[in-house]
Short mmCIF file of N, CA and C in Angstrom, two decimals:
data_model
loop_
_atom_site.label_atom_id
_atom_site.label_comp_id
_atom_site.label_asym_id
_atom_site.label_seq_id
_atom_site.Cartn_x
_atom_site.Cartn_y
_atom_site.Cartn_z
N UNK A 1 -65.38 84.92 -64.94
CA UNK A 1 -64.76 83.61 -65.02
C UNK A 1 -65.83 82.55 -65.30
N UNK A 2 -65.92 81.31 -66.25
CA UNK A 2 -66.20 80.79 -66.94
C UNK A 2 -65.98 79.36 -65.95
N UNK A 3 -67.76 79.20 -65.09
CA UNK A 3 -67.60 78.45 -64.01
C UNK A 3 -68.05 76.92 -64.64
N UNK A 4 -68.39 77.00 -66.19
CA UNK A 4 -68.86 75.35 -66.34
C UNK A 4 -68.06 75.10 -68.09
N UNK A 5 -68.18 73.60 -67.98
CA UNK A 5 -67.69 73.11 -68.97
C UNK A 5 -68.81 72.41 -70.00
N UNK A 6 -68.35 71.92 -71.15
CA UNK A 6 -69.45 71.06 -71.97
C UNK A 6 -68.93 69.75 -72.01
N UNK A 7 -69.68 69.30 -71.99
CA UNK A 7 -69.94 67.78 -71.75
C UNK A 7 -71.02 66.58 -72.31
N UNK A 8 -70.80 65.75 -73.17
CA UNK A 8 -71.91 65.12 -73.82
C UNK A 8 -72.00 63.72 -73.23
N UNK A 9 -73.06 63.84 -72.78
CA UNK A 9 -73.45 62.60 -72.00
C UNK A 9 -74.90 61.44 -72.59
N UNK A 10 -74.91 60.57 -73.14
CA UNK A 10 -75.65 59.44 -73.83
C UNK A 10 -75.94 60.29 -75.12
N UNK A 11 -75.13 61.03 -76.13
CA UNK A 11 -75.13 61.74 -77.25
C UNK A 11 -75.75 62.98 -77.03
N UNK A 12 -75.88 63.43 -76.06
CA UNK A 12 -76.51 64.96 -75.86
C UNK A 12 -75.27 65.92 -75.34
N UNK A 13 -75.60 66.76 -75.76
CA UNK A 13 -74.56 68.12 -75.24
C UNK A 13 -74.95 68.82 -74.09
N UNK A 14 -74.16 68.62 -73.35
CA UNK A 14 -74.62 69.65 -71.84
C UNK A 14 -73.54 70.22 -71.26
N UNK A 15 -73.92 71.77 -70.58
CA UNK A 15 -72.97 72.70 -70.20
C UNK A 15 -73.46 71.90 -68.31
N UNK A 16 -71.95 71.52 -67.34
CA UNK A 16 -71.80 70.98 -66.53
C UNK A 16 -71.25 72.10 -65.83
N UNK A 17 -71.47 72.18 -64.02
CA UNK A 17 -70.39 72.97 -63.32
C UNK A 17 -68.82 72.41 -63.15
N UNK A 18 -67.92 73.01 -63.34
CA UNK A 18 -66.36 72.24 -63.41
C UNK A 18 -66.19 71.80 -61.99
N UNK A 19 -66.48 72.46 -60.73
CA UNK A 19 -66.15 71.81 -59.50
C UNK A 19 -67.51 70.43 -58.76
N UNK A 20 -68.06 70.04 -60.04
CA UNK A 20 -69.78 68.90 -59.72
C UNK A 20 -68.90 67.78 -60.25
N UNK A 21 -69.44 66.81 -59.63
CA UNK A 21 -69.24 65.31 -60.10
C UNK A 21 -70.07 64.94 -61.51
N UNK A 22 -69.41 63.65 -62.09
CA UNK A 22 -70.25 63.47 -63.30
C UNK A 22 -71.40 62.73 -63.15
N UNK A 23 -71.65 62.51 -61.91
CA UNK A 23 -73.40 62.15 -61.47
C UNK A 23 -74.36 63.53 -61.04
N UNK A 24 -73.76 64.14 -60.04
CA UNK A 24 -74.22 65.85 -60.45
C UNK A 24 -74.82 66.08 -61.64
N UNK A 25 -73.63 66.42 -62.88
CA UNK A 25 -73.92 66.97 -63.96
C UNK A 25 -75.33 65.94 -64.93
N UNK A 26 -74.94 64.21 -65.15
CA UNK A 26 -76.20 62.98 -65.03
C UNK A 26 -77.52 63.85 -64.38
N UNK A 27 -77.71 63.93 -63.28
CA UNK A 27 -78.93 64.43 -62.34
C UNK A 27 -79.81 65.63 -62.58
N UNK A 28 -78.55 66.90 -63.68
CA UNK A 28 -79.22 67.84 -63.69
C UNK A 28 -79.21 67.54 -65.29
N UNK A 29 -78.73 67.20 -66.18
CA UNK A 29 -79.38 66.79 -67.55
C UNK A 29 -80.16 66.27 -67.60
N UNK A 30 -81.05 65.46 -66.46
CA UNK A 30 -82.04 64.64 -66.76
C UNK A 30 -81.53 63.27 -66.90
N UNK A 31 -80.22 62.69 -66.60
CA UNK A 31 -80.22 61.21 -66.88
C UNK A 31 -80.25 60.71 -65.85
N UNK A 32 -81.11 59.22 -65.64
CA UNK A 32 -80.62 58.57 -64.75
C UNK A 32 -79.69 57.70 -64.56
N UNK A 33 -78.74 57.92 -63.62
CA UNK A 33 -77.42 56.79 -63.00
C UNK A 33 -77.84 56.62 -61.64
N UNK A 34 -78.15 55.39 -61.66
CA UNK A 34 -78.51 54.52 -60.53
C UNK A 34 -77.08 54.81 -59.05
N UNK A 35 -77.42 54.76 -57.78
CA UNK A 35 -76.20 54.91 -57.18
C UNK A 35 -77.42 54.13 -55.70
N UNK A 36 -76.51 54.12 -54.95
CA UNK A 36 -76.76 53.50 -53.77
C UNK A 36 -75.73 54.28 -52.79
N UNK A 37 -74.63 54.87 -52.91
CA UNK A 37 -73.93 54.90 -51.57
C UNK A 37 -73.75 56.55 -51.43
N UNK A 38 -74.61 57.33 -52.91
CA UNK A 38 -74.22 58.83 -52.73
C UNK A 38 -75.67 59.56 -51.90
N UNK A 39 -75.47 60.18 -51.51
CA UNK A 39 -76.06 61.26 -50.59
C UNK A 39 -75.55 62.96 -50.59
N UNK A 40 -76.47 63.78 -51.14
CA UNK A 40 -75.81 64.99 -51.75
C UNK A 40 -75.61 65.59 -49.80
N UNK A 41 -75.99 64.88 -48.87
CA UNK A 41 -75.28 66.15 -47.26
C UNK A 41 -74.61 64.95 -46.73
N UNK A 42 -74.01 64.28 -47.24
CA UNK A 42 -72.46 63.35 -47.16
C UNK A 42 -71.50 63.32 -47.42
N UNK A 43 -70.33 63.51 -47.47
CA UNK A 43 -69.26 63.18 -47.99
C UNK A 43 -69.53 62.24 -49.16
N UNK A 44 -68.67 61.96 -50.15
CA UNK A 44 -69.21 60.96 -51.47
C UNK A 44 -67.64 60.12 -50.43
N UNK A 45 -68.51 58.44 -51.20
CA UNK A 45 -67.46 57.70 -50.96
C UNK A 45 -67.13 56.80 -52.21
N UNK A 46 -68.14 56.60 -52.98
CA UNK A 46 -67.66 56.06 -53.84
C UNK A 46 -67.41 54.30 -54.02
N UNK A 47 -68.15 54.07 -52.99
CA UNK A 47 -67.92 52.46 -52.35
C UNK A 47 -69.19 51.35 -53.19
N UNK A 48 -70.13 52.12 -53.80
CA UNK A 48 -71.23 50.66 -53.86
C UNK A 48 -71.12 50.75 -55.69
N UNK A 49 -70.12 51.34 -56.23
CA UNK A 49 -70.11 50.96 -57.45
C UNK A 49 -71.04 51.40 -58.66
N UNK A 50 -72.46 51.14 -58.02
CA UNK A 50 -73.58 51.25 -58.68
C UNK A 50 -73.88 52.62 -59.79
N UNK A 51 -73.20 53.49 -59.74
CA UNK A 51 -73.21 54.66 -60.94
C UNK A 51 -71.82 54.52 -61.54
N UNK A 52 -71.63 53.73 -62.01
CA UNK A 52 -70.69 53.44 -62.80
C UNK A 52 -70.99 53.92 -64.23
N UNK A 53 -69.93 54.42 -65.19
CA UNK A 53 -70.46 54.96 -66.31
C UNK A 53 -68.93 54.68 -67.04
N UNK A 54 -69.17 54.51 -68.36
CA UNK A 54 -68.26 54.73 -69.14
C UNK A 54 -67.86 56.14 -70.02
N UNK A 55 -66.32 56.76 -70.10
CA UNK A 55 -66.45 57.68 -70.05
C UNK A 55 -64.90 57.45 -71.03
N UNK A 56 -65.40 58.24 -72.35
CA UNK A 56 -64.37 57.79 -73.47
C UNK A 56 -62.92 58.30 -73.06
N UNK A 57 -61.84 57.43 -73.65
CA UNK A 57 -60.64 57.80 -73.00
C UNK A 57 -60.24 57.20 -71.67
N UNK A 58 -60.87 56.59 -70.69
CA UNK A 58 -60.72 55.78 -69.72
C UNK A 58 -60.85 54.24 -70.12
N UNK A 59 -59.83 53.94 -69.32
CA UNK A 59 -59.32 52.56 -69.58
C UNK A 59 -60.71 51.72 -68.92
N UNK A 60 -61.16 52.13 -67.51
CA UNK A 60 -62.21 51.72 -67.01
C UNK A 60 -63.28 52.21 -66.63
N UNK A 61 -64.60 51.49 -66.44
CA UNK A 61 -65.50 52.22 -65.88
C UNK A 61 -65.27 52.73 -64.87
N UNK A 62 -65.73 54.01 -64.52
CA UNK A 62 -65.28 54.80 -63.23
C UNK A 62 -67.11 55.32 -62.95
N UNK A 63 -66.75 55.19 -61.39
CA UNK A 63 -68.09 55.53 -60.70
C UNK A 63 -68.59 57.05 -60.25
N UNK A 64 -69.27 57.65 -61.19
CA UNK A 64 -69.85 58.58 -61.39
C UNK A 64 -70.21 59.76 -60.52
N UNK A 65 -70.35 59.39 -59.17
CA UNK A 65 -70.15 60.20 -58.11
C UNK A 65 -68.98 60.84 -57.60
N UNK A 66 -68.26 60.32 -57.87
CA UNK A 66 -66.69 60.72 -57.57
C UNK A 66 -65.51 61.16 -58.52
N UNK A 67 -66.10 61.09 -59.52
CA UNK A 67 -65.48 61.37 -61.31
C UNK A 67 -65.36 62.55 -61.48
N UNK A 68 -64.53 63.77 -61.53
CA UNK A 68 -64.80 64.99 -61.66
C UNK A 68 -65.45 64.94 -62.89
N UNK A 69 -66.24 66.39 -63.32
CA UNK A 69 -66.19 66.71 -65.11
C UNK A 69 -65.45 67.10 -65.33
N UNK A 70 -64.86 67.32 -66.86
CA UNK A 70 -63.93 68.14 -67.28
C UNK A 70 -64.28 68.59 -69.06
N UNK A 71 -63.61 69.47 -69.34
CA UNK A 71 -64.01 69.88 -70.74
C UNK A 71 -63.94 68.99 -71.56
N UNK A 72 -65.11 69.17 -72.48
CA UNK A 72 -65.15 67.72 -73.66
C UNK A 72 -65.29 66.43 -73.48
N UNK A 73 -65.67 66.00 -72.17
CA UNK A 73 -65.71 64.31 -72.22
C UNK A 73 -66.61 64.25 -72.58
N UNK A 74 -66.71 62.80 -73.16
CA UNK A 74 -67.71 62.15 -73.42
C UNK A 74 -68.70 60.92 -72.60
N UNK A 75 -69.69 60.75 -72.52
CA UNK A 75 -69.71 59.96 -71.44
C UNK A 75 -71.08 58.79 -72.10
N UNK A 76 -70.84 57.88 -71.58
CA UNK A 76 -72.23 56.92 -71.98
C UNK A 76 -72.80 55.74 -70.90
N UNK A 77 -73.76 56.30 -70.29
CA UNK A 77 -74.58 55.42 -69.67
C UNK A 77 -75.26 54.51 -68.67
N UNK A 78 -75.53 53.82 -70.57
CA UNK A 78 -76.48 52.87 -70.29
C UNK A 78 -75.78 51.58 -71.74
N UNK A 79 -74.54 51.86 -71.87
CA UNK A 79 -74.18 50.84 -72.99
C UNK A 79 -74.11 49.45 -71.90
N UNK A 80 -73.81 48.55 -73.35
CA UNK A 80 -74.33 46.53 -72.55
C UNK A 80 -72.75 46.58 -71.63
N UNK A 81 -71.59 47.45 -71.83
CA UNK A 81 -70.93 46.94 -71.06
C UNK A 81 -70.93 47.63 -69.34
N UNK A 82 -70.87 48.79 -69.60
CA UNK A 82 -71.67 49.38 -68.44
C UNK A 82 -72.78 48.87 -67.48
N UNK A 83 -74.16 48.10 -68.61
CA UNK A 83 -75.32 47.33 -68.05
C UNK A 83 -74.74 46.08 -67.19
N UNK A 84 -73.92 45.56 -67.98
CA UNK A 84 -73.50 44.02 -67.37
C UNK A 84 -72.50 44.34 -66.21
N UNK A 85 -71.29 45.29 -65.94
CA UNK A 85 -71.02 45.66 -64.81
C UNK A 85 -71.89 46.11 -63.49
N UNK A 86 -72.63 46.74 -64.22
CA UNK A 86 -73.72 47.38 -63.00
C UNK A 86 -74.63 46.10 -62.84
N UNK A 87 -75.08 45.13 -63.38
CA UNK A 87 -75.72 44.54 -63.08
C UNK A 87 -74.73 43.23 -61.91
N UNK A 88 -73.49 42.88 -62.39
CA UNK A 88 -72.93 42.16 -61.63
C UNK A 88 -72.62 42.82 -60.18
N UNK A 89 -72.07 44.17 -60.21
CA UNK A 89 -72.46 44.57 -59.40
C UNK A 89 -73.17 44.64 -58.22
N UNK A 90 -74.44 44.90 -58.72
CA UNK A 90 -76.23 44.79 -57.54
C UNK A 90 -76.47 43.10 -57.41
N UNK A 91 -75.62 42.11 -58.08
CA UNK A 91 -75.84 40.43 -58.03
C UNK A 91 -74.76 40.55 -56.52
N UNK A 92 -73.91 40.94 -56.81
CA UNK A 92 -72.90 40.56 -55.80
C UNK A 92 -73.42 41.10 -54.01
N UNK A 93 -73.79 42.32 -54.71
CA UNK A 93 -74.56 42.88 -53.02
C UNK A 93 -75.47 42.18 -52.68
N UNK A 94 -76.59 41.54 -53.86
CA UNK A 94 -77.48 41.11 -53.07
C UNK A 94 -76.71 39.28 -52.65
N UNK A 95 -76.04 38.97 -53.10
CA UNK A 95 -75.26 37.80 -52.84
C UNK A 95 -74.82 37.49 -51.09
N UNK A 96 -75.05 38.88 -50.40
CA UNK A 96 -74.69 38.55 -49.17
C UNK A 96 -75.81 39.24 -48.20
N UNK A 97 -76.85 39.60 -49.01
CA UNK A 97 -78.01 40.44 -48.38
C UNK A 97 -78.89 39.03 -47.96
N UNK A 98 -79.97 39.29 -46.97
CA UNK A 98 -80.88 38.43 -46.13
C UNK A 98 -81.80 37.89 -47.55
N UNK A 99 -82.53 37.19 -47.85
CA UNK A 99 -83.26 36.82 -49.02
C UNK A 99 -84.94 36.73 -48.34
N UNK A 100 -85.12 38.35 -47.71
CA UNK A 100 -85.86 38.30 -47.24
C UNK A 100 -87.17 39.50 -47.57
N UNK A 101 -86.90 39.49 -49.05
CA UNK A 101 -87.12 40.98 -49.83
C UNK A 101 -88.55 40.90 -49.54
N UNK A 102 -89.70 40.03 -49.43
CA UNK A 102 -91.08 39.44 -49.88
C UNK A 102 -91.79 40.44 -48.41
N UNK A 103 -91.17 40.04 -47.39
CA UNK A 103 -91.51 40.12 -46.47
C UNK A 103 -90.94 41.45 -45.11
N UNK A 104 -89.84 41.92 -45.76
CA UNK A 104 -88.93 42.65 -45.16
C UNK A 104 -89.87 44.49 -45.01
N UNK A 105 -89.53 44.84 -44.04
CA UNK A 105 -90.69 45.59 -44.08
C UNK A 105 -90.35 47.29 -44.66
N UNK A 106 -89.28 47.03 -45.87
CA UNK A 106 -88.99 48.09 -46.91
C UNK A 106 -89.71 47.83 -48.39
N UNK A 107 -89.73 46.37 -48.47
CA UNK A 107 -90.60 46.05 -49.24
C UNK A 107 -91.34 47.17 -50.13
N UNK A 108 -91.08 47.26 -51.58
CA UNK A 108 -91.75 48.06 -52.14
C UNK A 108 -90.96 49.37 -52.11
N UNK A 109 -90.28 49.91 -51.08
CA UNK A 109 -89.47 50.88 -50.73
C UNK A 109 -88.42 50.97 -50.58
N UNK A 110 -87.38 49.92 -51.22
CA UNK A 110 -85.69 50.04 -51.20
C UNK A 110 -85.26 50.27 -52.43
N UNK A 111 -84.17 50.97 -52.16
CA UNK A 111 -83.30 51.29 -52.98
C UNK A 111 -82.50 50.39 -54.04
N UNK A 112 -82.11 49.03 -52.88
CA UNK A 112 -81.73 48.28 -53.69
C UNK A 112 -82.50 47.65 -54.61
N UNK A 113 -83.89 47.07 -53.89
CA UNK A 113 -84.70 46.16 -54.75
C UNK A 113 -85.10 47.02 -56.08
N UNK A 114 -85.38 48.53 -55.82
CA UNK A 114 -85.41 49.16 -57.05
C UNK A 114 -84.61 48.76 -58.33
N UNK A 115 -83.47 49.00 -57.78
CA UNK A 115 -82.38 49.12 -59.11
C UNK A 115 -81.82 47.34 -59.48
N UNK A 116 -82.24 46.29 -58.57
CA UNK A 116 -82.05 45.16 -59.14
C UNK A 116 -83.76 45.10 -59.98
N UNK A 117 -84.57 45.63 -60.08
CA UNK A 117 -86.30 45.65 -60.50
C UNK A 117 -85.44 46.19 -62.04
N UNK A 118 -84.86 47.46 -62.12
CA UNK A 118 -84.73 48.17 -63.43
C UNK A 118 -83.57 47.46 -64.15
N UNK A 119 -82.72 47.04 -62.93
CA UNK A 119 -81.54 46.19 -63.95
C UNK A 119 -82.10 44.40 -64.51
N UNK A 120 -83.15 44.30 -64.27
CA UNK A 120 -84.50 43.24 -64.75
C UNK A 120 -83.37 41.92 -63.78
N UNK A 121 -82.77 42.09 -62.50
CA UNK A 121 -82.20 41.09 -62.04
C UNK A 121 -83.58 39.73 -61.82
N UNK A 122 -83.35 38.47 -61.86
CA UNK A 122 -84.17 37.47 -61.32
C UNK A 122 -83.56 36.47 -60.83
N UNK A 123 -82.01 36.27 -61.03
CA UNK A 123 -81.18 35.07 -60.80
C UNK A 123 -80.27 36.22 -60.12
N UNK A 124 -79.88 35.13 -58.95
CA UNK A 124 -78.33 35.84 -58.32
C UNK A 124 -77.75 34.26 -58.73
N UNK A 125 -76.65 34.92 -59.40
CA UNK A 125 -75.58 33.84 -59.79
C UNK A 125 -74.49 33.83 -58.89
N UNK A 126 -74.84 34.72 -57.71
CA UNK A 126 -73.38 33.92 -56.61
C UNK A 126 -73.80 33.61 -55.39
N UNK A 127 -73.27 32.98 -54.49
CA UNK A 127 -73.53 32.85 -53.19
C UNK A 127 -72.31 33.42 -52.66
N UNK A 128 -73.13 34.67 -51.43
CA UNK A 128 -72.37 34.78 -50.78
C UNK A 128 -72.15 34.66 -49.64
N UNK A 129 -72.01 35.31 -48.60
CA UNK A 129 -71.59 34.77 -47.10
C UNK A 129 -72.74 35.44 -46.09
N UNK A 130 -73.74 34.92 -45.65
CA UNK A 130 -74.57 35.10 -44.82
C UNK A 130 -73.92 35.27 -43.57
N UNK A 131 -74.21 36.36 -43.32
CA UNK A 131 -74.07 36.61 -41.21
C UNK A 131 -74.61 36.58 -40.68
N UNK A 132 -74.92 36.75 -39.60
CA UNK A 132 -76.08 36.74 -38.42
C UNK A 132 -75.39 38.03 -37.17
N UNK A 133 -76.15 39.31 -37.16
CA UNK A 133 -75.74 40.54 -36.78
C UNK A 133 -76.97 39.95 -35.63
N UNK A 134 -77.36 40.98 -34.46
CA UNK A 134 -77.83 41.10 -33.79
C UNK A 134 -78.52 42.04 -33.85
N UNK A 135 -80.05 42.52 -33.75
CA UNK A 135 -80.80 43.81 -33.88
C UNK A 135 -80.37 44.87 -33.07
N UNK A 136 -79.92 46.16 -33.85
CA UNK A 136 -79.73 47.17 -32.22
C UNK A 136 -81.06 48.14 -32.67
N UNK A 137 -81.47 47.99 -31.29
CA UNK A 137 -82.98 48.68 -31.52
C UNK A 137 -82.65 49.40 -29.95
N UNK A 138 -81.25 49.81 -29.50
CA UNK A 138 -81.05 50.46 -28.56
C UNK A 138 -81.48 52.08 -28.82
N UNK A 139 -81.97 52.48 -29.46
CA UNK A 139 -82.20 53.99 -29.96
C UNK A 139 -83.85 53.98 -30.38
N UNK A 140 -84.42 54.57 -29.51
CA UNK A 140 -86.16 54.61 -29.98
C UNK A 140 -86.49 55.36 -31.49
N UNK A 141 -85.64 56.02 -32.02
CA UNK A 141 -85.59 56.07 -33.29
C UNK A 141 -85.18 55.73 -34.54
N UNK A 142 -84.09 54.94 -34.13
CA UNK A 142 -83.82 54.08 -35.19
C UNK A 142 -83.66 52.60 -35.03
N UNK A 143 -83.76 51.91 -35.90
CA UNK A 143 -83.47 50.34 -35.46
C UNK A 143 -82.36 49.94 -36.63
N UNK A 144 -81.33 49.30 -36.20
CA UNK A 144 -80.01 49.58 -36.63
C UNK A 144 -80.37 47.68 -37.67
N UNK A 145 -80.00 47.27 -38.65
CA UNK A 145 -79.72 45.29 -39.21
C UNK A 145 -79.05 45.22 -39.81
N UNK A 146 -77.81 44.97 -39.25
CA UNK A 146 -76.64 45.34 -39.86
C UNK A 146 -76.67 43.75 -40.88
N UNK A 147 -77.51 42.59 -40.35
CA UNK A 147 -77.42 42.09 -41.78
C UNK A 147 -78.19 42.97 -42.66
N UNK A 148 -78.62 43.86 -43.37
CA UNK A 148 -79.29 44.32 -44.53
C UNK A 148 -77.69 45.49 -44.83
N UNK A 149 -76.81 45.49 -44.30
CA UNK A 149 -76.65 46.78 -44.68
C UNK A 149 -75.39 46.17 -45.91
N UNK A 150 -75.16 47.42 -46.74
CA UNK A 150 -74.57 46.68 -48.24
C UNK A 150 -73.03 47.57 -48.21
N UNK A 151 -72.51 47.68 -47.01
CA UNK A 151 -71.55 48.71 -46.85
C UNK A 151 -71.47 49.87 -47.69
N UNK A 152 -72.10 50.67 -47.72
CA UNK A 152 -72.17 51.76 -48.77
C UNK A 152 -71.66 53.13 -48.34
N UNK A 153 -71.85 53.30 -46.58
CA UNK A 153 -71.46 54.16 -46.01
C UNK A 153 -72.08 55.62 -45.75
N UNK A 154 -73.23 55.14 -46.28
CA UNK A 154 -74.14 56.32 -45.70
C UNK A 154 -74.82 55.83 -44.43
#
């Protein structure tokens, strides 16, 4: 039995597993799709948007982690409409994130600041709603800020 399908993803042809997501199949061709909320020993949720891809025959962009494959799609990207979703996107998260990137002590090491660095963000064009969480640093191993967190669900 005939466990994978073909699939062409940014004009390349690739044989995909039929039961993998179309960020899976992205990951092992070698492309990168940016994501924030997937974790391969998680459940996928599908919540931060951020691997969004366009995928011919769909009315909309659909987010890449949660997309089955299937025989013959086609898929693309990194096109400007894809770019400008994903980029409004990572504007809107950081729209309610602390503006405390300089100094924050991931600095250099987040996920998010990464992918607003590659999506060349420099302007957030929205304001959003600042909270004020309380530190839980009740656990000697972790320290919980729930202002930083971008609901993503990991």
């Amino acid at each position: 039995m005939n466990n994978t399908v073909n699939i062409t993803i940014d004009g390349k042809l690739i044989k995909a597993t039929k039961d993998k997501s179309l960020l899976i199949a992205c990951q092992q061709a070698g492309v990168n799709v940016p994501t924030l909320c997937y974790h391969p020993e998680l459940r996928t949720e599908g919540s931060c948007r951020v691997c969004i891809v366009e995928v011919e025959g769909q009315r909309t962009l659909v987010p890449s982690c949660v997309f089955p494959v299937n025989e013959g799609m086609i898929v693309r990207t990194n096109t400007q409409r894809v770019l400008k979703a994903r980029k409004t996107i990572v504007e809107l998260l950081l729209a309610n994130h602390p503006k405390d990137c300089l100094t924050c002590q991931r600095n250099g090491n987040c996920e998010l600041q990464k992918i607003a660095a590659d999506l060349n963000l420099r302007k957030i064009r929205f304001v959003g709603e600042q909270k004020s969480y309380p530190l839980d640093d009740s656990n000697p191993a972790l320290v919980r800020d729930m202002e930083k967190c971008i609901l993503c669900g990991r």
